[in-house]
Short mmCIF file of C-alpha atoms in Angstrom, two decimals:
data_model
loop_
_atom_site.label_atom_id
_atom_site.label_comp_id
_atom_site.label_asym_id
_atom_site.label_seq_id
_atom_site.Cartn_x
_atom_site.Cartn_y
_atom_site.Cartn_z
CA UNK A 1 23.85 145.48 -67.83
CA UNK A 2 24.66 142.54 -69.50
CA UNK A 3 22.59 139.21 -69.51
CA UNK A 4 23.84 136.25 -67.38
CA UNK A 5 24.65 132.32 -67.15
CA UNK A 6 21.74 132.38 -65.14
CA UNK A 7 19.48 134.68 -67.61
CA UNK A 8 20.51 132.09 -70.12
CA UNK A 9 19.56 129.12 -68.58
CA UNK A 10 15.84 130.39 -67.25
CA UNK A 11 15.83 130.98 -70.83
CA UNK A 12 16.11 127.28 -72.14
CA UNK A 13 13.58 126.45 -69.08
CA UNK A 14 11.17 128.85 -71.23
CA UNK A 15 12.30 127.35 -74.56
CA UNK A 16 11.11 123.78 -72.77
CA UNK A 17 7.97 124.95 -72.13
CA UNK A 18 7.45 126.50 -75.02
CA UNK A 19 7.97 123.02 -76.58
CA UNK A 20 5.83 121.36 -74.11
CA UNK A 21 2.52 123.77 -74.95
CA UNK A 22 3.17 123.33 -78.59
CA UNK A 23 3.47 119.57 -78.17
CA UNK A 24 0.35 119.24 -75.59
CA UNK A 25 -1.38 121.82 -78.40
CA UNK A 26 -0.32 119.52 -81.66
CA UNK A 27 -1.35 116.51 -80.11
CA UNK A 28 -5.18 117.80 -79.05
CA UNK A 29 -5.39 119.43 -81.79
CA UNK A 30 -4.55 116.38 -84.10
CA UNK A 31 -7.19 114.77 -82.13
CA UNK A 32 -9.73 117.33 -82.77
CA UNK A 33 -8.91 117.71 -86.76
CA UNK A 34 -9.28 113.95 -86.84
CA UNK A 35 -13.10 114.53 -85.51
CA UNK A 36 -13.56 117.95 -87.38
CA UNK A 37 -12.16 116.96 -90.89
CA UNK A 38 -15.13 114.13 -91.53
CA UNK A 39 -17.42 116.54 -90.94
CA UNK A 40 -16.29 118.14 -93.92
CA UNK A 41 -17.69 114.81 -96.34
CA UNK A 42 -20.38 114.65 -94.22
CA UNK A 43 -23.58 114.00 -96.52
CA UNK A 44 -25.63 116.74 -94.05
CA UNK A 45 -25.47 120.40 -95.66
CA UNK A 46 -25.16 121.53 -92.29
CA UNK A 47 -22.13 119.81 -90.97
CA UNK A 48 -19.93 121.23 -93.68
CA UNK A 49 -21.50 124.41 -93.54
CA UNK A 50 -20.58 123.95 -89.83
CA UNK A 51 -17.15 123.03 -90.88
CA UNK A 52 -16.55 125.97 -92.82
CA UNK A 53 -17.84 128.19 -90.59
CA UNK A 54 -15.29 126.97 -87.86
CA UNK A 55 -12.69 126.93 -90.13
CA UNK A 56 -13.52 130.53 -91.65
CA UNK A 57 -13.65 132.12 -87.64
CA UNK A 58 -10.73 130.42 -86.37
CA UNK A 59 -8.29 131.09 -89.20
CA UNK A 60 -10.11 134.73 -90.46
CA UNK A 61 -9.04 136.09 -86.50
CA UNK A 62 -5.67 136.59 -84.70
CA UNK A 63 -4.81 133.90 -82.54
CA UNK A 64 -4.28 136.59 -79.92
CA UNK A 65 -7.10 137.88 -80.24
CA UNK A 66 -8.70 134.41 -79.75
CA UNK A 67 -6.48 134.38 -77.05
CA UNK A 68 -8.01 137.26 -75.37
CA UNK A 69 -11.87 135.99 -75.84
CA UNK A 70 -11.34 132.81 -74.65
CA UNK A 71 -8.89 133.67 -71.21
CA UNK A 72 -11.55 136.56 -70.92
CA UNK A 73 -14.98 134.38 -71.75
CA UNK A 74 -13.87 131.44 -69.72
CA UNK A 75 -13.01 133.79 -66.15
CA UNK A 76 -15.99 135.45 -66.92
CA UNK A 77 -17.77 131.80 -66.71
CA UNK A 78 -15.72 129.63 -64.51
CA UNK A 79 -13.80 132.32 -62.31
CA UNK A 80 -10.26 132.42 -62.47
CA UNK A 81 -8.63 130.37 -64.92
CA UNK A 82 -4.88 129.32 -65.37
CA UNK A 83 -3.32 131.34 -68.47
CA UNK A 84 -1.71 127.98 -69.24
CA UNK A 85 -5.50 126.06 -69.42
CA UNK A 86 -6.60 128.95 -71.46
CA UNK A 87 -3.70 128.99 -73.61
CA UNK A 88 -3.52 125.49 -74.52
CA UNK A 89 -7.52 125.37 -75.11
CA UNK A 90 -6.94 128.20 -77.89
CA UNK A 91 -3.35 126.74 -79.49
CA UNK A 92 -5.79 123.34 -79.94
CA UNK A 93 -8.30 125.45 -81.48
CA UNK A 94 -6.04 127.45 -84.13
CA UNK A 95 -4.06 123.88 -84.71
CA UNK A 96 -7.37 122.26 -85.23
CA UNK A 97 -8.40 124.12 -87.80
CA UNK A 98 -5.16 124.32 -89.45
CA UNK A 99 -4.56 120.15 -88.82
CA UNK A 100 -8.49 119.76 -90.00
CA UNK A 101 -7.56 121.47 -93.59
CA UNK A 102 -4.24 119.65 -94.31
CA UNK A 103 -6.41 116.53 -93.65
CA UNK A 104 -9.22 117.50 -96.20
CA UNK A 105 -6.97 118.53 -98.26
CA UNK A 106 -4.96 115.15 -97.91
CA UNK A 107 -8.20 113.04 -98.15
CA UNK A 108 -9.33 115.13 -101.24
CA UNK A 109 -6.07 114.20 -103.31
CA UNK A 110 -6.97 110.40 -103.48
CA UNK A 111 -8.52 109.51 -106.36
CA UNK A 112 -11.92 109.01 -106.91
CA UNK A 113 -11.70 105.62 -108.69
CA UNK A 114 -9.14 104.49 -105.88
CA UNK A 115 -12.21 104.43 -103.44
CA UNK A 116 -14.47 102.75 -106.39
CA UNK A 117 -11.61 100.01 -106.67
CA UNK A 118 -11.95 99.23 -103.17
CA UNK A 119 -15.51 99.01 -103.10
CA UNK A 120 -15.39 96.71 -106.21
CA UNK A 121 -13.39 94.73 -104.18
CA UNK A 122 -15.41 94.53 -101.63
CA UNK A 123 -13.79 95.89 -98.70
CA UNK A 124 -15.65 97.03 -95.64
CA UNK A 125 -15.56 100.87 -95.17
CA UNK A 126 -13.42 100.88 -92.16
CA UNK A 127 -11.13 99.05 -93.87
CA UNK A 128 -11.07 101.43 -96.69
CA UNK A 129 -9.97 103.90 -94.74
CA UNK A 130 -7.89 102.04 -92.27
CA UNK A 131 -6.04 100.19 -94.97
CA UNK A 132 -5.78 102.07 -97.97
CA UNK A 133 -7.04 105.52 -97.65
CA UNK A 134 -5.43 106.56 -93.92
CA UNK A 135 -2.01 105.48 -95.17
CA UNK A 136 -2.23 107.18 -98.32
CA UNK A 137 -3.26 110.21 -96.53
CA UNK A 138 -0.69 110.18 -94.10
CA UNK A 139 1.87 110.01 -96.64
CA UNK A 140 0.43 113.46 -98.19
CA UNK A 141 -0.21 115.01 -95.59
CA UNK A 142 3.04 114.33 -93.95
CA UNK A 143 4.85 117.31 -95.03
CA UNK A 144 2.41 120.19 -94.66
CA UNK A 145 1.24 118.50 -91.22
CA UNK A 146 4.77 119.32 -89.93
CA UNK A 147 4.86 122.84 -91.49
CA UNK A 148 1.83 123.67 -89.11
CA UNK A 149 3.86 122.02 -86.29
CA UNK A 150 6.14 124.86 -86.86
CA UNK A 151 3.22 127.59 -86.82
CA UNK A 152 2.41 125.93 -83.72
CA UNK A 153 5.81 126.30 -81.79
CA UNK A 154 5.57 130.17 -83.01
CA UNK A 155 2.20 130.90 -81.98
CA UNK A 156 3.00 130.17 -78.60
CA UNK A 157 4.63 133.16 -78.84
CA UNK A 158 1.51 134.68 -78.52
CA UNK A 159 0.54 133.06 -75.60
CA UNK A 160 3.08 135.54 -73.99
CA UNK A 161 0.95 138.54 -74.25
CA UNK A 162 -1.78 136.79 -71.68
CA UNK A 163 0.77 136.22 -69.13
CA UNK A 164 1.77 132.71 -70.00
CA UNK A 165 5.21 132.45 -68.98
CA UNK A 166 7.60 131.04 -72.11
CA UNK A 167 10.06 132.08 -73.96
CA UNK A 168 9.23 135.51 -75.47
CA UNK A 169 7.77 136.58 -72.15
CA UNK A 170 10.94 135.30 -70.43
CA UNK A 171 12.79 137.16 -72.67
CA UNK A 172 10.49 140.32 -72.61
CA UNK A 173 11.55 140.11 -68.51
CA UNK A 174 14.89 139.74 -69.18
CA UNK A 175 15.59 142.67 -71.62
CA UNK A 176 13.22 144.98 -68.60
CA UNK A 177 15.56 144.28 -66.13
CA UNK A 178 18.90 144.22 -67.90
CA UNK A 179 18.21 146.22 -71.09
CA UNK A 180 20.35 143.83 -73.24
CA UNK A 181 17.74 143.67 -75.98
CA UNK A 182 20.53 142.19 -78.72
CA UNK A 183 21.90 139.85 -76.85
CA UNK A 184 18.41 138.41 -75.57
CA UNK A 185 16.76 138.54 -78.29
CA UNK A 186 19.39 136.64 -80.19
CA UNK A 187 19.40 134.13 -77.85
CA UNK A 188 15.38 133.63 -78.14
CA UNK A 189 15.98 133.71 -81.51
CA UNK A 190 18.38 130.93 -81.90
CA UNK A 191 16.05 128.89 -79.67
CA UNK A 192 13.13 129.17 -81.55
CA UNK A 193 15.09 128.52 -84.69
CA UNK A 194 16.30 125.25 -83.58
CA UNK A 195 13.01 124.02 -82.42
CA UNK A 196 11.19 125.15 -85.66
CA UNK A 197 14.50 124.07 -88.04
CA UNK A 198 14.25 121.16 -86.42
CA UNK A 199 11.08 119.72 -87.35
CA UNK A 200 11.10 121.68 -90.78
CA UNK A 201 14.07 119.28 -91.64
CA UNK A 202 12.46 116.51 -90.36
CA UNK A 203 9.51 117.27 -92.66
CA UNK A 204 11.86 117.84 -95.74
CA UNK A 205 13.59 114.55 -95.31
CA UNK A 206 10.64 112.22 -94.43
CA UNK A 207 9.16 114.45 -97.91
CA UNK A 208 11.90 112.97 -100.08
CA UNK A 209 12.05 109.63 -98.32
CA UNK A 210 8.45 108.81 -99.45
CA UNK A 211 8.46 110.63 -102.55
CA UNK A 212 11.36 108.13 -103.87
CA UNK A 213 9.41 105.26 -102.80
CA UNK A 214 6.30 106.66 -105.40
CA UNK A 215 4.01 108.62 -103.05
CA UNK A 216 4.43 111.79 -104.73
CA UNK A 217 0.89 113.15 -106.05
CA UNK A 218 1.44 112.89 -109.07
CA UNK A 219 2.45 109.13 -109.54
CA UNK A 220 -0.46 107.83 -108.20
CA UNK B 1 -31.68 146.65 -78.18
CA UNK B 2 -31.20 150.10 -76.85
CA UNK B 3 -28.46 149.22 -74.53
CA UNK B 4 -26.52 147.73 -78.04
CA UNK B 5 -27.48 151.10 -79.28
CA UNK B 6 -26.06 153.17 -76.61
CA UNK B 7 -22.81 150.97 -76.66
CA UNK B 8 -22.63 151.14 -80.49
CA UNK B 9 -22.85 155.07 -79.97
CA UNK B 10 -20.22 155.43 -77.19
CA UNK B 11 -17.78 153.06 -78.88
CA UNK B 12 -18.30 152.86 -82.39
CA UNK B 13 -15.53 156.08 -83.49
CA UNK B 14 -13.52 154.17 -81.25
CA UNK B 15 -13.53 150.81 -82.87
CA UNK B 16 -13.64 152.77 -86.71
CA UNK B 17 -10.83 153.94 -85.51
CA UNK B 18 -9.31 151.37 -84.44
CA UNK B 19 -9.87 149.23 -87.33
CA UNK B 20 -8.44 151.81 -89.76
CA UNK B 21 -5.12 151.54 -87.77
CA UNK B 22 -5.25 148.25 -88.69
CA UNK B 23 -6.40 148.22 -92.18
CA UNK B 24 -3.60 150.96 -92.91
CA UNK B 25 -1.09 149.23 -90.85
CA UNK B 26 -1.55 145.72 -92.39
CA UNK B 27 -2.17 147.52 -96.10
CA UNK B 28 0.83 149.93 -96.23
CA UNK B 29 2.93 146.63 -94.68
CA UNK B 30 1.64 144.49 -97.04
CA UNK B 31 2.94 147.11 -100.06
CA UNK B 32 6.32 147.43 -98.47
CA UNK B 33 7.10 143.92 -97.75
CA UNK B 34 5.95 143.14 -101.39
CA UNK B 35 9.00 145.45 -102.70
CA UNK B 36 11.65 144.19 -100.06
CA UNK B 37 10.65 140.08 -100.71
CA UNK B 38 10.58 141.20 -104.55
CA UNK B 39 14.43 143.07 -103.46
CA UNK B 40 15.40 139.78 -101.67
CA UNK B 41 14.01 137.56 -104.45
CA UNK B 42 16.22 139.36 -107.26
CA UNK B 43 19.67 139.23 -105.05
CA UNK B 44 18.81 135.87 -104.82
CA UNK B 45 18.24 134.91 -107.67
CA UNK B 46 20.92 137.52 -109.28
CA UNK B 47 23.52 137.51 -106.83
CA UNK B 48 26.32 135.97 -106.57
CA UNK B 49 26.96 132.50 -103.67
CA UNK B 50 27.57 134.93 -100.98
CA UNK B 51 24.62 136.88 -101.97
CA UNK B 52 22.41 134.19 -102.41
CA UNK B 53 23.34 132.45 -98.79
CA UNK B 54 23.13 135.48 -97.06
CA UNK B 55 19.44 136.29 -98.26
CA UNK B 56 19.06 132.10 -97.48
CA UNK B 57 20.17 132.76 -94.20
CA UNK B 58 17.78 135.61 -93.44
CA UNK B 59 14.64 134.23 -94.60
CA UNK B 60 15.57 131.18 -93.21
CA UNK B 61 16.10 132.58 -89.77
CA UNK B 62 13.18 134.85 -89.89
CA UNK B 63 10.39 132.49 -91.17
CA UNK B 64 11.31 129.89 -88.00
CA UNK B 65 11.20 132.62 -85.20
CA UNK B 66 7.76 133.97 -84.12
CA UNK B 67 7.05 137.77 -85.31
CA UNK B 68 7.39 138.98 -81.52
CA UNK B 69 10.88 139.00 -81.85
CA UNK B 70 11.72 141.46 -84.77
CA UNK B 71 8.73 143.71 -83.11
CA UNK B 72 10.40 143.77 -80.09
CA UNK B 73 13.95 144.14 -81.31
CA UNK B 74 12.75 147.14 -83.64
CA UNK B 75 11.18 148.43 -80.44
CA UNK B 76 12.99 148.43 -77.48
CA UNK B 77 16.69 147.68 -79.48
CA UNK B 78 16.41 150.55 -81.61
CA UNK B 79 16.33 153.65 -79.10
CA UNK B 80 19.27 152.37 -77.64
CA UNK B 81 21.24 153.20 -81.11
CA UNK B 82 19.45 156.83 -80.97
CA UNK B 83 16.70 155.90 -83.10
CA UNK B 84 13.40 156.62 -81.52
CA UNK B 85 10.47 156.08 -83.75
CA UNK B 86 6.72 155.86 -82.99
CA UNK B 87 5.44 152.73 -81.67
CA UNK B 88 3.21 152.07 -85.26
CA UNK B 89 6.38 152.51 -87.20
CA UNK B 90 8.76 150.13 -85.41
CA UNK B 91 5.86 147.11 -85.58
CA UNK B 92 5.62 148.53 -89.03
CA UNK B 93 9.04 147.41 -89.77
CA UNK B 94 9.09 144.20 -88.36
CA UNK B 95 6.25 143.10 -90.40
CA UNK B 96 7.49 144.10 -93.53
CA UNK B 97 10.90 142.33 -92.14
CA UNK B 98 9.19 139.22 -91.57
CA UNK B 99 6.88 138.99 -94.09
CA UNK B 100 9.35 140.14 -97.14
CA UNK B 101 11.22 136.90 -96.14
CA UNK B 102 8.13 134.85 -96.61
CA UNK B 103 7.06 136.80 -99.86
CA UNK B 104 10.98 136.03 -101.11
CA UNK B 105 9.84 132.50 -101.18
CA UNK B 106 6.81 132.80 -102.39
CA UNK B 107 7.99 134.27 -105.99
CA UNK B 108 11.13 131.50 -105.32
CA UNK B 109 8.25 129.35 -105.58
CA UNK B 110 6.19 130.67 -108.34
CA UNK B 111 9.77 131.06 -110.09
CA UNK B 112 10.77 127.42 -109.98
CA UNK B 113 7.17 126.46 -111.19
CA UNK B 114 8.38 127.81 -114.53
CA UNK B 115 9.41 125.30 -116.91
CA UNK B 116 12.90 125.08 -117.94
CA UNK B 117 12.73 124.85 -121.68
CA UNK B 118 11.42 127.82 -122.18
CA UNK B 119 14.77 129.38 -121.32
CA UNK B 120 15.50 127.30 -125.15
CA UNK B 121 12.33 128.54 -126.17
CA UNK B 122 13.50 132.42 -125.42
CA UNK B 123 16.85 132.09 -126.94
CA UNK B 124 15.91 130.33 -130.16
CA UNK B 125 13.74 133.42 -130.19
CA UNK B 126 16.72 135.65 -129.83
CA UNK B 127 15.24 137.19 -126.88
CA UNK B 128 17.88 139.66 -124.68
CA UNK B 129 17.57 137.48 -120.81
CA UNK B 130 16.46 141.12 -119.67
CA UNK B 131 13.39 141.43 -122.31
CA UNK B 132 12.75 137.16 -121.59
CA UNK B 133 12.77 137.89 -117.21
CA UNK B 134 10.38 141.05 -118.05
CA UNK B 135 8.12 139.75 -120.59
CA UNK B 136 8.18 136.10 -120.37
CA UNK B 137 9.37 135.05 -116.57
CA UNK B 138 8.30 137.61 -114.53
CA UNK B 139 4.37 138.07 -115.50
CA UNK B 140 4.48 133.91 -114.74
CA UNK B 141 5.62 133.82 -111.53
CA UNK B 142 3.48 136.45 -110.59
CA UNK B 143 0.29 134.78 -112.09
CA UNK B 144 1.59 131.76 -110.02
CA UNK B 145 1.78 133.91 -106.97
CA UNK B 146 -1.64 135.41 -106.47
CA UNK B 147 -2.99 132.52 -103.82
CA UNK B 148 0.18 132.27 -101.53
CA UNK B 149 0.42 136.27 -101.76
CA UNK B 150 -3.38 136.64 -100.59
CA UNK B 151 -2.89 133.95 -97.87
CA UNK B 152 0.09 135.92 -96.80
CA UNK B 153 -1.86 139.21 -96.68
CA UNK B 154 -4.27 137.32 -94.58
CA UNK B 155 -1.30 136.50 -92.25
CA UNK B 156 -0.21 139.99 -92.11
CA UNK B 157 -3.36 141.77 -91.58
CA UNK B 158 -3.99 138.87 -88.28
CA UNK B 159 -0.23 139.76 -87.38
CA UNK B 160 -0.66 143.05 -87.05
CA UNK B 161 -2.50 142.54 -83.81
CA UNK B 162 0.44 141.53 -82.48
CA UNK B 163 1.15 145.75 -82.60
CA UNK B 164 -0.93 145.64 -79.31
CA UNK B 165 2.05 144.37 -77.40
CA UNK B 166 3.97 147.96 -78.32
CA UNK B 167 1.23 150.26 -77.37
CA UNK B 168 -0.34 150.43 -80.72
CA UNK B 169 -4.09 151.02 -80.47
CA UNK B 170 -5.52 148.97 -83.28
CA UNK B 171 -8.46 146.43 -82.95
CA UNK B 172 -6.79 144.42 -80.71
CA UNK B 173 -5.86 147.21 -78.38
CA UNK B 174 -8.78 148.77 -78.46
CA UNK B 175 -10.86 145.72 -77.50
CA UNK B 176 -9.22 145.23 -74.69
CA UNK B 177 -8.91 149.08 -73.70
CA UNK B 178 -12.75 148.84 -73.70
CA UNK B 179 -13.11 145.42 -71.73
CA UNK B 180 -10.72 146.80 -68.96
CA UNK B 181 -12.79 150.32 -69.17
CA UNK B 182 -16.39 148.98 -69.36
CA UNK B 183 -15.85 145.68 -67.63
CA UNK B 184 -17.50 143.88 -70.50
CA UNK B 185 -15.89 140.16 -70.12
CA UNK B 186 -15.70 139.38 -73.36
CA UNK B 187 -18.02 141.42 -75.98
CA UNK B 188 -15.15 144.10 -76.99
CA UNK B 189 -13.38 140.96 -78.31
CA UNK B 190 -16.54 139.66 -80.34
CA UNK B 191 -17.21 143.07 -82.17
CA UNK B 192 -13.48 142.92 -83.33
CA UNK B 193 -13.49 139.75 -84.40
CA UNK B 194 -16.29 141.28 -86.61
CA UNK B 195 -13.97 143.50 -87.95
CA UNK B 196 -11.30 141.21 -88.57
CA UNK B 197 -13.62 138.64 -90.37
CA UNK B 198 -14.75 141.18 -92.67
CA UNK B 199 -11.71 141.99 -93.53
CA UNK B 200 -9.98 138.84 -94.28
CA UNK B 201 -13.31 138.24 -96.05
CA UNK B 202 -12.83 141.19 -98.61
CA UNK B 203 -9.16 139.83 -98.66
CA UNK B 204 -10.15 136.63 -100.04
CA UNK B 205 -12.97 137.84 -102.62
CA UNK B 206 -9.90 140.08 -103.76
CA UNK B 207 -7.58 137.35 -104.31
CA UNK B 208 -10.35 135.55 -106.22
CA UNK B 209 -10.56 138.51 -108.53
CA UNK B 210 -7.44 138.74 -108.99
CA UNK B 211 -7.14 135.25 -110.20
CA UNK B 212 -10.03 135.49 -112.14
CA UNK B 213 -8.43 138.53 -114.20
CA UNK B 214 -5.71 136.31 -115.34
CA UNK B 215 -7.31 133.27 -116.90
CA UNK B 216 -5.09 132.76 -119.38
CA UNK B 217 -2.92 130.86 -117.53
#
């Protein structure tokens, strides 16, 4: 049995939400490597050592097997939880860490004497880094920023396996009921290629555009 | 403490078990996809346009699609053509799939990090391009390599969990065999974790070595 019109379009409804957990995911998890990655500076031993530790955990296990602890832990706690809730709070968690490293690594490629110049100057320290250091940073960090955005649209893939309905698990349902594994899985594919193409081109052109204007690394 | 004990000794083989599934999964994988990027990587860089677009096209297409997909085409797409292999060896397949395409561009990478003059440098030396690629090129873009190829492993060996969705029992499988069997919320998960930790843990302190072996670079 061959898939139909109608197989096709519950499939872009999955693709959509696909998007949409990626995009809720990307944006908490922004928000959370924005409060995780100063904890890596911090002066205190322990923060860092707190940072690495979260870093090492989240990126050292699957995601779906994150996945599985935290839909698990949190019924076991709360009762019955949404998959959705459970996977979004574990997307944010894996994107976190991933966002929070692109960040250090960002913050650790400006120069040290850049920061002494703006002390000499006397500039506050929030203007430091609102000014000349969170620019700067967001111009390095531009490009690999967007590669995890891709990572994130594909680990929601994952998200499948505890019942959150998207696109793999729509198309999991479809080939069970019509066995037309080559023609489902080619249209999944194709899906998930344009939303992951998609931003990877976005990330290589905004990558030229500032690199022409001297914000490549090495010109600094 | 007893009750860990007791646990420990009715689950232990079980999770041993279950982690060498994984370890050989995710090690064998690792091996094979290292030989079909390094295939890929020569036709590109040997072939000729058509060549080199097609292998484009392929890593392209596979590194923006999640790794569910060539699992489950492997699995349930190829018994339809007559081809029924164990569950292990069709996740088996798509890994090394997926991953050769990323490990393509990885030694892409490490290749264009190679300066262009010495291409000069080898033919003022008379050197055959064969004896230049073996001796000169390829031990370079190796060296360069070693980090992206033991962050890859690390991807693998995590990916490999994905095997659960195909009835393969490794850690991941296993853990949550045991949380459905004991009724254990959440500990199954912890202790493979453990497991998983440790193991991208020795991954890493590998890498390191490795890198450390080569400091001439």
């Amino acid at each position: 049995m061959a898939m139909t019109l109608s197989d096709l379009w519950v499939m872009t409804q999955a693709a959509s939400l696909s998007l949409l957990l990626a995009l809720a995911s990307i944006a908490l998890g922004t928000a959370l490597a924005l409060l995780l990655t100063p904890l890596a500076f911090a002066p205190w031993a322990i923060a860092r050592m707190l940072y690495r530790l979260f870093i090492f955990v989240v990126r050292g296990t699957p995601v779906l097997l994150l996945a599985l602890l935290i839909f698990y832990a949190l019924a076991a706690f709360w009762g019955r939880i949404s998959p959705y809730t459970a996977g979004v709070i574990v997307l944010t968690l894996y994107l976190a860490a991933l966002f929070a490293e692109v960040f250090r690594g960002g913050v650790l490629a400006i120069p040290r004497p850049l920061w002494d110049c703006c002390k000499s100057l006397g500039l506050p320290r929030l203007s430091i880094l609102r000014r000349v250091v969170g620019p700067l940073v967001a111009r390095y960090t531009l490009p690999p920023y967007l590669n995890v955005c891709v990572m994130a649209v594909k680990a929601s893939s994952v998200l499948s396996i505890i019942s959150v309905w998207e696109l793999t698990l729509a198309s999991r349902e479809i080939i069970e009921r019509t066995l037309d594994v080559y023609r489902v899985l080619a249209v999944a594919a194709i899906l998930y290629f344009l939303m992951c193409f998609a931003i990877d081109r976005l990330g290589r052109r905004l990558e030229i555009r500032l690199a022409a204007r001297g914000f490549a690394g090495e010109r600094l | 403490m007893g009750q860990y004990r007791a646990w420990l000794e009715a689950y232990g083989t079980a999770y041993l078990e279950a982690a060498a599934w994984t370890l050989s999964l995710a090690v064998l994988s690792f091996i094979a996809a290292l030989i079909w990027g390094a295939v890929l990587f020569f036709l590109r860089l040997s072939g000729g346009t058509w060549v080199a677009r097609s292998v484009d096209a392929y890593v392209q297409v596979l590194r923006n699609t999640p790794v569910l997909l060539p699992i489950y085409l492997i699995y349930f797409g190829f018994p339809l053509l007559g081809v029924l292999w164990p569950a292990a060896v069709c996740g088996g397949v798509a890994l090394v799939l997926q991953n050769g395409a990323y490990i393509c561009e990885i030694f892409r990478g490490g290749y264009k990090a190679i300066e262009w003059v010495q291409h000069d440098a080898a033919k003022s030396l008379g050197l055959l391009p064969w004896t230049h690629f073996r001796k000169v090129t390829l031990p370079q873009i190796l060296v360069h390599s070693i980090p992206a190829l033991g962050n890859q492993a690390v991807l693998l060996l995590k990916d490999t969990s994905l095997l659960s969705a195909i009835t393969v029992i490794e850690l991941t499988m296993q853990s949550k065999v045991l949380t459905e069997r004991t009724g254990t919320a959440y500990a199954p998960f912890l202790v493979a974790a453990v497991f998983y930790l440790a193991m991208v843990w020795a991954l890493e302190v590998l890498t390191q070595l490795a890198l450390r072996s080569v400091r001439w670079r």
